[in-house]
Coordinates of C-alpha atoms (C1' of nucleotides) in Angstrom, one line a residue:
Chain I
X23 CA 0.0 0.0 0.0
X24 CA 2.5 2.9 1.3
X25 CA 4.9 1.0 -1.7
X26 CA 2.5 1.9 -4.5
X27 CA 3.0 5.7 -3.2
X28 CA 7.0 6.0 -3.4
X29 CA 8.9 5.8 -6.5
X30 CA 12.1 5.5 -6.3
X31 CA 14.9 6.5 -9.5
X32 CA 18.4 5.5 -9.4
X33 CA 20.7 8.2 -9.9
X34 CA 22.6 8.8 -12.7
X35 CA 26.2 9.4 -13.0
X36 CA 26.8 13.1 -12.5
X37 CA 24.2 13.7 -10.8
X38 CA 23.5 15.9 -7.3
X39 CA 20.2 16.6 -6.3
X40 CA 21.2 19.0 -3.8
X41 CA 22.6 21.4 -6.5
X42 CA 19.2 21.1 -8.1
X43 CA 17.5 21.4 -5.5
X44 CA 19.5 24.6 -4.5
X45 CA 18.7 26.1 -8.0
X46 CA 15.4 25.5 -7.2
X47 CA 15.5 27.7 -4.5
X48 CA 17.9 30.2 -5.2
X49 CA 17.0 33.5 -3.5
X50 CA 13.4 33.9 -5.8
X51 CA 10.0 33.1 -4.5
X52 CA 8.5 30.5 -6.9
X53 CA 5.4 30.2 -6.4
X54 CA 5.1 26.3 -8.6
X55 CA 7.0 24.5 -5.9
X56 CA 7.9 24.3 -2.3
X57 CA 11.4 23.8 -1.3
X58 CA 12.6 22.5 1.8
X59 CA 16.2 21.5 2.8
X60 CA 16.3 17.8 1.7
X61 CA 13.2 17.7 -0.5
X62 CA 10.9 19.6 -3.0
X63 CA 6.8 19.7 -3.1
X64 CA 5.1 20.0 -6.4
X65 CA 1.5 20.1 -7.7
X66 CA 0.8 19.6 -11.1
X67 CA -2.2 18.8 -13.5
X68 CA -1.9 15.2 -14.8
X69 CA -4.3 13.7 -17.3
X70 CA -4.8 11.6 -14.6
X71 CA -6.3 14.9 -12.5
X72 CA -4.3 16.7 -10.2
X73 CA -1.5 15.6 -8.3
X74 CA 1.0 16.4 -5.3
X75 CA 3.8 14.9 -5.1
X76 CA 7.5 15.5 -2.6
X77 CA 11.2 14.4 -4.7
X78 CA 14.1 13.8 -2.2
X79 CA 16.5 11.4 -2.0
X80 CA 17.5 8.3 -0.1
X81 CA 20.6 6.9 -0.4
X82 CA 22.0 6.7 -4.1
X83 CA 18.3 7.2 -5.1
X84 CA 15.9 10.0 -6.0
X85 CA 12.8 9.8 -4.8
X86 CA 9.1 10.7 -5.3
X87 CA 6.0 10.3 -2.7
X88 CA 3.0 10.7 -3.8
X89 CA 0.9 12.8 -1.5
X90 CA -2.1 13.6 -3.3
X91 CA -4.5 12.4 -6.3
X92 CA -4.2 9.1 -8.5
X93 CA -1.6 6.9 -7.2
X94 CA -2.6 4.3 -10.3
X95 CA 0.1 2.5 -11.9
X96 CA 0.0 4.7 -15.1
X97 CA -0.1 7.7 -12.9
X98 CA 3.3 6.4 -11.0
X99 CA 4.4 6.1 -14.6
X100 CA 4.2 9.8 -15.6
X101 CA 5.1 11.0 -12.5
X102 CA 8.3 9.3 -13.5
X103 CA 8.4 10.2 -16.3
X104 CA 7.9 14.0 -15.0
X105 CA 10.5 14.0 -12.6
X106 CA 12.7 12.3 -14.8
X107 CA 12.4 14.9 -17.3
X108 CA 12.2 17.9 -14.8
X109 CA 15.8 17.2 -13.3
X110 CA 17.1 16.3 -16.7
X111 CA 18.3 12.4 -15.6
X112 CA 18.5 11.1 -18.4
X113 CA 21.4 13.2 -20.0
X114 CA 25.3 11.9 -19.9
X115 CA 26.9 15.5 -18.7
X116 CA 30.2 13.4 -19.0
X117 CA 31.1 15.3 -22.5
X118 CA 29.9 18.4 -21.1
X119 CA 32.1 18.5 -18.2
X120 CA 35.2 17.4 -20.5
X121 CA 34.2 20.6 -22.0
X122 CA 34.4 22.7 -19.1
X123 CA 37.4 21.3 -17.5
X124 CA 39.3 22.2 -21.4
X125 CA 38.3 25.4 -20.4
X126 CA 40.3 27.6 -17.7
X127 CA 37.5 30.0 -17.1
X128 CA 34.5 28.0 -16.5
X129 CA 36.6 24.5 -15.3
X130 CA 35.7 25.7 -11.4
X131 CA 32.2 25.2 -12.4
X132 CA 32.7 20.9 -12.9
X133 CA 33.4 21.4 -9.4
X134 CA 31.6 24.0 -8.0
X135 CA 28.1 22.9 -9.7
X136 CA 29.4 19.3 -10.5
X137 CA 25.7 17.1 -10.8
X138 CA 23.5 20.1 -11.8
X139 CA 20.9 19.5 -14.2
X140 CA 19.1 21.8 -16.3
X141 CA 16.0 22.3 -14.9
X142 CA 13.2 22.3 -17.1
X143 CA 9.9 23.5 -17.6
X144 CA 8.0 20.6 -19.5
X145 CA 4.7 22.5 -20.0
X146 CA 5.2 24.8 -23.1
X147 CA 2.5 26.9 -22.1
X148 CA 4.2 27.3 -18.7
X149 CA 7.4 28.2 -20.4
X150 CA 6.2 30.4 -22.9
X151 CA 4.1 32.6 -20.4
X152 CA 7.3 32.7 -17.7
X153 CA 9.3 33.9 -20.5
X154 CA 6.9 36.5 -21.5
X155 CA 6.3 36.9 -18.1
X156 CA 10.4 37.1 -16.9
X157 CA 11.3 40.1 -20.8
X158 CA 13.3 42.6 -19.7
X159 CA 12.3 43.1 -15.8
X160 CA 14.2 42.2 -13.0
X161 CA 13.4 38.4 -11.7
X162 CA 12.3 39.1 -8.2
X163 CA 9.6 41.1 -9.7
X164 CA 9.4 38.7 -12.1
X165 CA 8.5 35.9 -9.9
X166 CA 5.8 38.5 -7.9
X167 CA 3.8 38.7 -11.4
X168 CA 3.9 35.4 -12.1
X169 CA 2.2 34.4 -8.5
X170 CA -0.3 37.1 -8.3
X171 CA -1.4 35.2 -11.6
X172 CA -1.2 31.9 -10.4
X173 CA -3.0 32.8 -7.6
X174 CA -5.7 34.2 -9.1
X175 CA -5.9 31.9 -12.0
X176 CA -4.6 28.6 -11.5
X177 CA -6.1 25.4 -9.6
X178 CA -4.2 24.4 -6.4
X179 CA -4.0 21.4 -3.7
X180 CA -3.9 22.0 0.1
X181 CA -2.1 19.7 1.8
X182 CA -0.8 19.4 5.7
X183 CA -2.6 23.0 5.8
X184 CA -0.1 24.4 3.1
X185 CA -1.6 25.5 -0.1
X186 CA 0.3 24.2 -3.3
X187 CA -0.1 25.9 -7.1
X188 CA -0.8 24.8 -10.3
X189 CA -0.6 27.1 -13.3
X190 CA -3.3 28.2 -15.0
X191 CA -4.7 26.6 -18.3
X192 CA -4.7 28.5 -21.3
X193 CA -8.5 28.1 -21.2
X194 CA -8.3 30.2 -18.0
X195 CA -5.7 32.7 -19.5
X196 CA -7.1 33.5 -22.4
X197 CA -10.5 34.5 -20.7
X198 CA -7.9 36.9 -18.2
X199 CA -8.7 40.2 -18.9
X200 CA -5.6 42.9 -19.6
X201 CA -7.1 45.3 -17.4
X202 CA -7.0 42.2 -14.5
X203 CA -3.5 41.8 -15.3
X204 CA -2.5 45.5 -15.2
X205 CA -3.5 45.3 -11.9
X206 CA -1.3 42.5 -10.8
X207 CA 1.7 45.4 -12.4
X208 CA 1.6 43.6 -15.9
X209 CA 2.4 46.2 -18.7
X210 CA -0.4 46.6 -21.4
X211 CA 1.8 44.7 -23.6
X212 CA 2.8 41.8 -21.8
X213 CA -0.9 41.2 -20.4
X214 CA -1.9 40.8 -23.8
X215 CA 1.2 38.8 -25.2
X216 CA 0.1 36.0 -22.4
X217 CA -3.6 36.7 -23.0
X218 CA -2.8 36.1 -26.4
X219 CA -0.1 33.4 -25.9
X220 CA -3.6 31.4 -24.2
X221 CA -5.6 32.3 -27.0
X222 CA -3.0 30.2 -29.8
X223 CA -3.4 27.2 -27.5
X224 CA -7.0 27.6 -27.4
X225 CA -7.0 27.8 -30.7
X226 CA -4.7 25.2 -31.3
X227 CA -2.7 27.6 -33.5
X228 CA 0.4 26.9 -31.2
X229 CA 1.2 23.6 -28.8
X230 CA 3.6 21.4 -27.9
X231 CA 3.0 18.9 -30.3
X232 CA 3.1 21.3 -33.1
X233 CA 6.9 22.3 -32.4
X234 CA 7.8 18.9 -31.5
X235 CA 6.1 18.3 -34.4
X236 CA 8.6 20.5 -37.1
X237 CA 11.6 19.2 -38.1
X238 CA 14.2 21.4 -36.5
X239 CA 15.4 23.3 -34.4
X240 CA 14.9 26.9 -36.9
X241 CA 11.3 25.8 -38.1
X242 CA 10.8 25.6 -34.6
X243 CA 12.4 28.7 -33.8
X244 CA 10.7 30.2 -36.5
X245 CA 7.3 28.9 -35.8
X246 CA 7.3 30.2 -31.8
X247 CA 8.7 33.9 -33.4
X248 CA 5.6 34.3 -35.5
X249 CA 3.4 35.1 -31.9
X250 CA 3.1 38.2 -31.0
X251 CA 5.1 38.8 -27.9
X252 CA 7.6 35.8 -28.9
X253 CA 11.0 37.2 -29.9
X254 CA 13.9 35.1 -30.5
X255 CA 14.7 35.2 -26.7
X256 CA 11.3 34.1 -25.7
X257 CA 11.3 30.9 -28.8
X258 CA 15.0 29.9 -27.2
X259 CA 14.4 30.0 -23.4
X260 CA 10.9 27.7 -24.3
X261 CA 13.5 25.8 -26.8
X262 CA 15.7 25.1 -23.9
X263 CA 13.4 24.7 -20.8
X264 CA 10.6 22.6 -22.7
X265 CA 12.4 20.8 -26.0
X266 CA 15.9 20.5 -24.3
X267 CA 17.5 22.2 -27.5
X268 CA 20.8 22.7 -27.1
X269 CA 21.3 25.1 -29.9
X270 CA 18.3 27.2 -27.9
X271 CA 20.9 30.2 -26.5
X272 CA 19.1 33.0 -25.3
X273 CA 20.5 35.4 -27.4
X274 CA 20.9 38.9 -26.1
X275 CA 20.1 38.0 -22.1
X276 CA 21.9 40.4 -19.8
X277 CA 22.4 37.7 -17.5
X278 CA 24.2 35.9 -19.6
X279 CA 26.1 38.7 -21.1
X280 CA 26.8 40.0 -17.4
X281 CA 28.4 36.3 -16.9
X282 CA 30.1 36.5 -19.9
X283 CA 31.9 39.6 -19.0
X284 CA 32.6 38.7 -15.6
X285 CA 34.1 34.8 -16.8
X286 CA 36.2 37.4 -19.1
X287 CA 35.1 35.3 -22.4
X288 CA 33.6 38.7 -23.8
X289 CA 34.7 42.3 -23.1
X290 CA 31.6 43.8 -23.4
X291 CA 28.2 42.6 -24.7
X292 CA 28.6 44.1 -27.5
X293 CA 31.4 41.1 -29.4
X294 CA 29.0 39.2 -31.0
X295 CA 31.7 37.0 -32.7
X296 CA 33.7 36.6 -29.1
X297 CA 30.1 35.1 -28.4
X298 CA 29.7 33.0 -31.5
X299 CA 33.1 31.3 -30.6
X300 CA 32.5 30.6 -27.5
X301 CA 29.4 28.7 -28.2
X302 CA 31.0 27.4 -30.8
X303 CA 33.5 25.9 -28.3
X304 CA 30.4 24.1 -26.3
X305 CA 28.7 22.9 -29.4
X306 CA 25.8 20.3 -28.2
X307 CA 25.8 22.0 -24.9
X308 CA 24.9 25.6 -25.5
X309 CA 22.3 25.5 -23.4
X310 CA 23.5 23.7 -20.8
X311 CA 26.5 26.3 -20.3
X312 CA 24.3 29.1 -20.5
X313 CA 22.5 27.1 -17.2
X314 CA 26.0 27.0 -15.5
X315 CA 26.3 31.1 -16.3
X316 CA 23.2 31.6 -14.7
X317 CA 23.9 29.8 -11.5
X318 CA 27.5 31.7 -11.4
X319 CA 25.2 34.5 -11.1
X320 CA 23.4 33.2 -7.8
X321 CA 25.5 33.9 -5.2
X322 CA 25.1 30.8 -2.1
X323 CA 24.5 32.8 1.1
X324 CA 27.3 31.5 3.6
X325 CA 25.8 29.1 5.3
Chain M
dA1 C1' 17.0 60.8 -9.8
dT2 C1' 19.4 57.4 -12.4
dC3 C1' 20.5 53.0 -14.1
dC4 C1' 19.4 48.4 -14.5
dA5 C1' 16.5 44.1 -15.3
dG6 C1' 17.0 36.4 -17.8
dG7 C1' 13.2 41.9 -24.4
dG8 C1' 9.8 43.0 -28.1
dG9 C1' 7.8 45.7 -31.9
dT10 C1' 8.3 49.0 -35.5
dC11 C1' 10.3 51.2 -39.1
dA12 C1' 13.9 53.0 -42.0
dC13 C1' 17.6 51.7 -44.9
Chain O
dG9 C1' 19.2 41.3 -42.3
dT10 C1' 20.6 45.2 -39.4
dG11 C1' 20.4 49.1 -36.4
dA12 C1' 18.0 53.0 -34.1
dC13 C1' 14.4 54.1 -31.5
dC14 C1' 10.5 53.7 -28.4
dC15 C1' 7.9 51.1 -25.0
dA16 C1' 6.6 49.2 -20.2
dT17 C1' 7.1 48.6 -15.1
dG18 C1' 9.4 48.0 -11.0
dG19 C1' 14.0 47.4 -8.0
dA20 C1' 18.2 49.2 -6.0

DNA sequence: ATCCAGGGGTCAC
DNA sequence: GTGACCCATGGA
């Protein structure tokens, strides 16, 4: 009985789930999970209805407990299949950190961050809003808009008296009035790029299965672009969080040009070939650096 | 007040 | 395709 509610995943090589776990956290108030010291709390919408579920580890395992909704056997399965996917296990980093350790700037960072996984988003319509959500605004303020949204428009579980979120559906979203949104300090533009963002899904102009469905990474570049509100930014942070593209760089994002500049790999943001090289130097693992930038950003508070 | 923040759209060339 | 410019909304 309490078996059918824990799942347990062997770690892979390269793995820590402390590091993720820590990037879960960071300093930013998420409002789509709960971190605690050893473990992390999640709700999510399943086809199997809603579900809560805790990852931590035990011994030289992760592990999942199901604390809420259908703890069926196909359930079990997706929830693997979730987690799996969220903490990125099934990757080899072994080439990547060969990579790193070439490379007398960033080789710290095999030790430093050594098992981190790029965490992902694996609902597009999650990732595409957040990234509308995250343009050209600090992320502290950032993560404030996203859970005065949540709050308002997404389901949620309550568990041991603690409330946990789910994000909205695009059915909900694209109902969401601009004038709502402006009141939870959206701009006019960005309330309507999300609005309208929900509206494509609802329309079924834009899903996952439609990018997943295009041949490459460009047409799929190219077909995210053609949204209002979707820049090339936007298209690569859902490439990288939701399709696991390597080639999907955030062009242009100050914090990875502010890492840049402080690894000394660029001069200023401006050397756009500097840039080119250097991803050209992590080829197959564009992304994946770009993660590693972004923790060097997060400074660990001492103890 | 000033500069910055995990950008995007528009419009000229 | 590229660059200049404008836009929005807080944080520090």
């Amino acid at each position: 009985m309490d078996s059918q509610q824990t799942i347990i995943i062997p770690v892979p090589p390269l793995f820590n789930f402390q590091e993720c776990l820590w990037f879960l956290n960071r300093n930013y108030d998420d409002c789509l999970h709960v971190v605690t010291e050893t473990a992390v709390f999640k709700a999510i919408a399943t086809p199997f209805g809603d579900v809560l579920f805790r990852v931590g580890e035990q011994g030289t395992f992760v592990k999942i407990d199901l604390l809420q909704g259908d703890s069926g056997p196909e359930c079990r399965d997706y929830l693997t299949r979730y987690v799996r996917d969220w903490f990125d296990m099934d990757r080899d980093l072994a080439p990547f950190y060969g990579y790193l350790k070439r490379d007398s700037r960033l080789a710290y960072m095999a030790e430093d961050f050594a098992g981190l996984r790029l965490m992902g988003i694996s609902d597009m319509f999650e990732a595409l809003c957040w990234s509308i959500i995250g343009q050209q605004i600090n992320l502290t303020f950032a993560y404030k808009m996203k859970r005065r949204m949540v709050e308002q428009y997404g389901r949620h579980i309550e568990w041991n008296n603690q409330v946990f979120h789910i994000f909205p559906e695009p059915e909900i979203l694209a109902n969401a009035e601009v004038e709502v949104l402006r009141g939870m300090q959206f701009s006019q533009k960005k309330a309507e790029y999300v609005i309208g963002a929900a509206r494509a899904f609802t329309e079924g102009t834009l899903s996952r299965s439609l990018i997943e469905a295009l041949p490459d990474f460009d047409s799929r570049q190219k077909a995210l672009v053609a949204h209002k509100g979707i820049g090339i930014w936007t298209a690569n942070y859902v490439l990288m969080k939701t399709f696991r593209a390597p080639e999907g760089i955030p062009h242009g994002d100050v914090g990875l040009l502010n890492a840049l500049v402080g690894h000394g790999i660029i001069g200023a943001r401006s050397e756009k070939e500097k840039i080119e090289a250097f991803f050209h130097d992590y080829a197959g693992w564009e992304t994946y650096v770009t993660f590693y930038l972004w923790r060097s950003l997060a400074v660990k508070p001492l103890a």
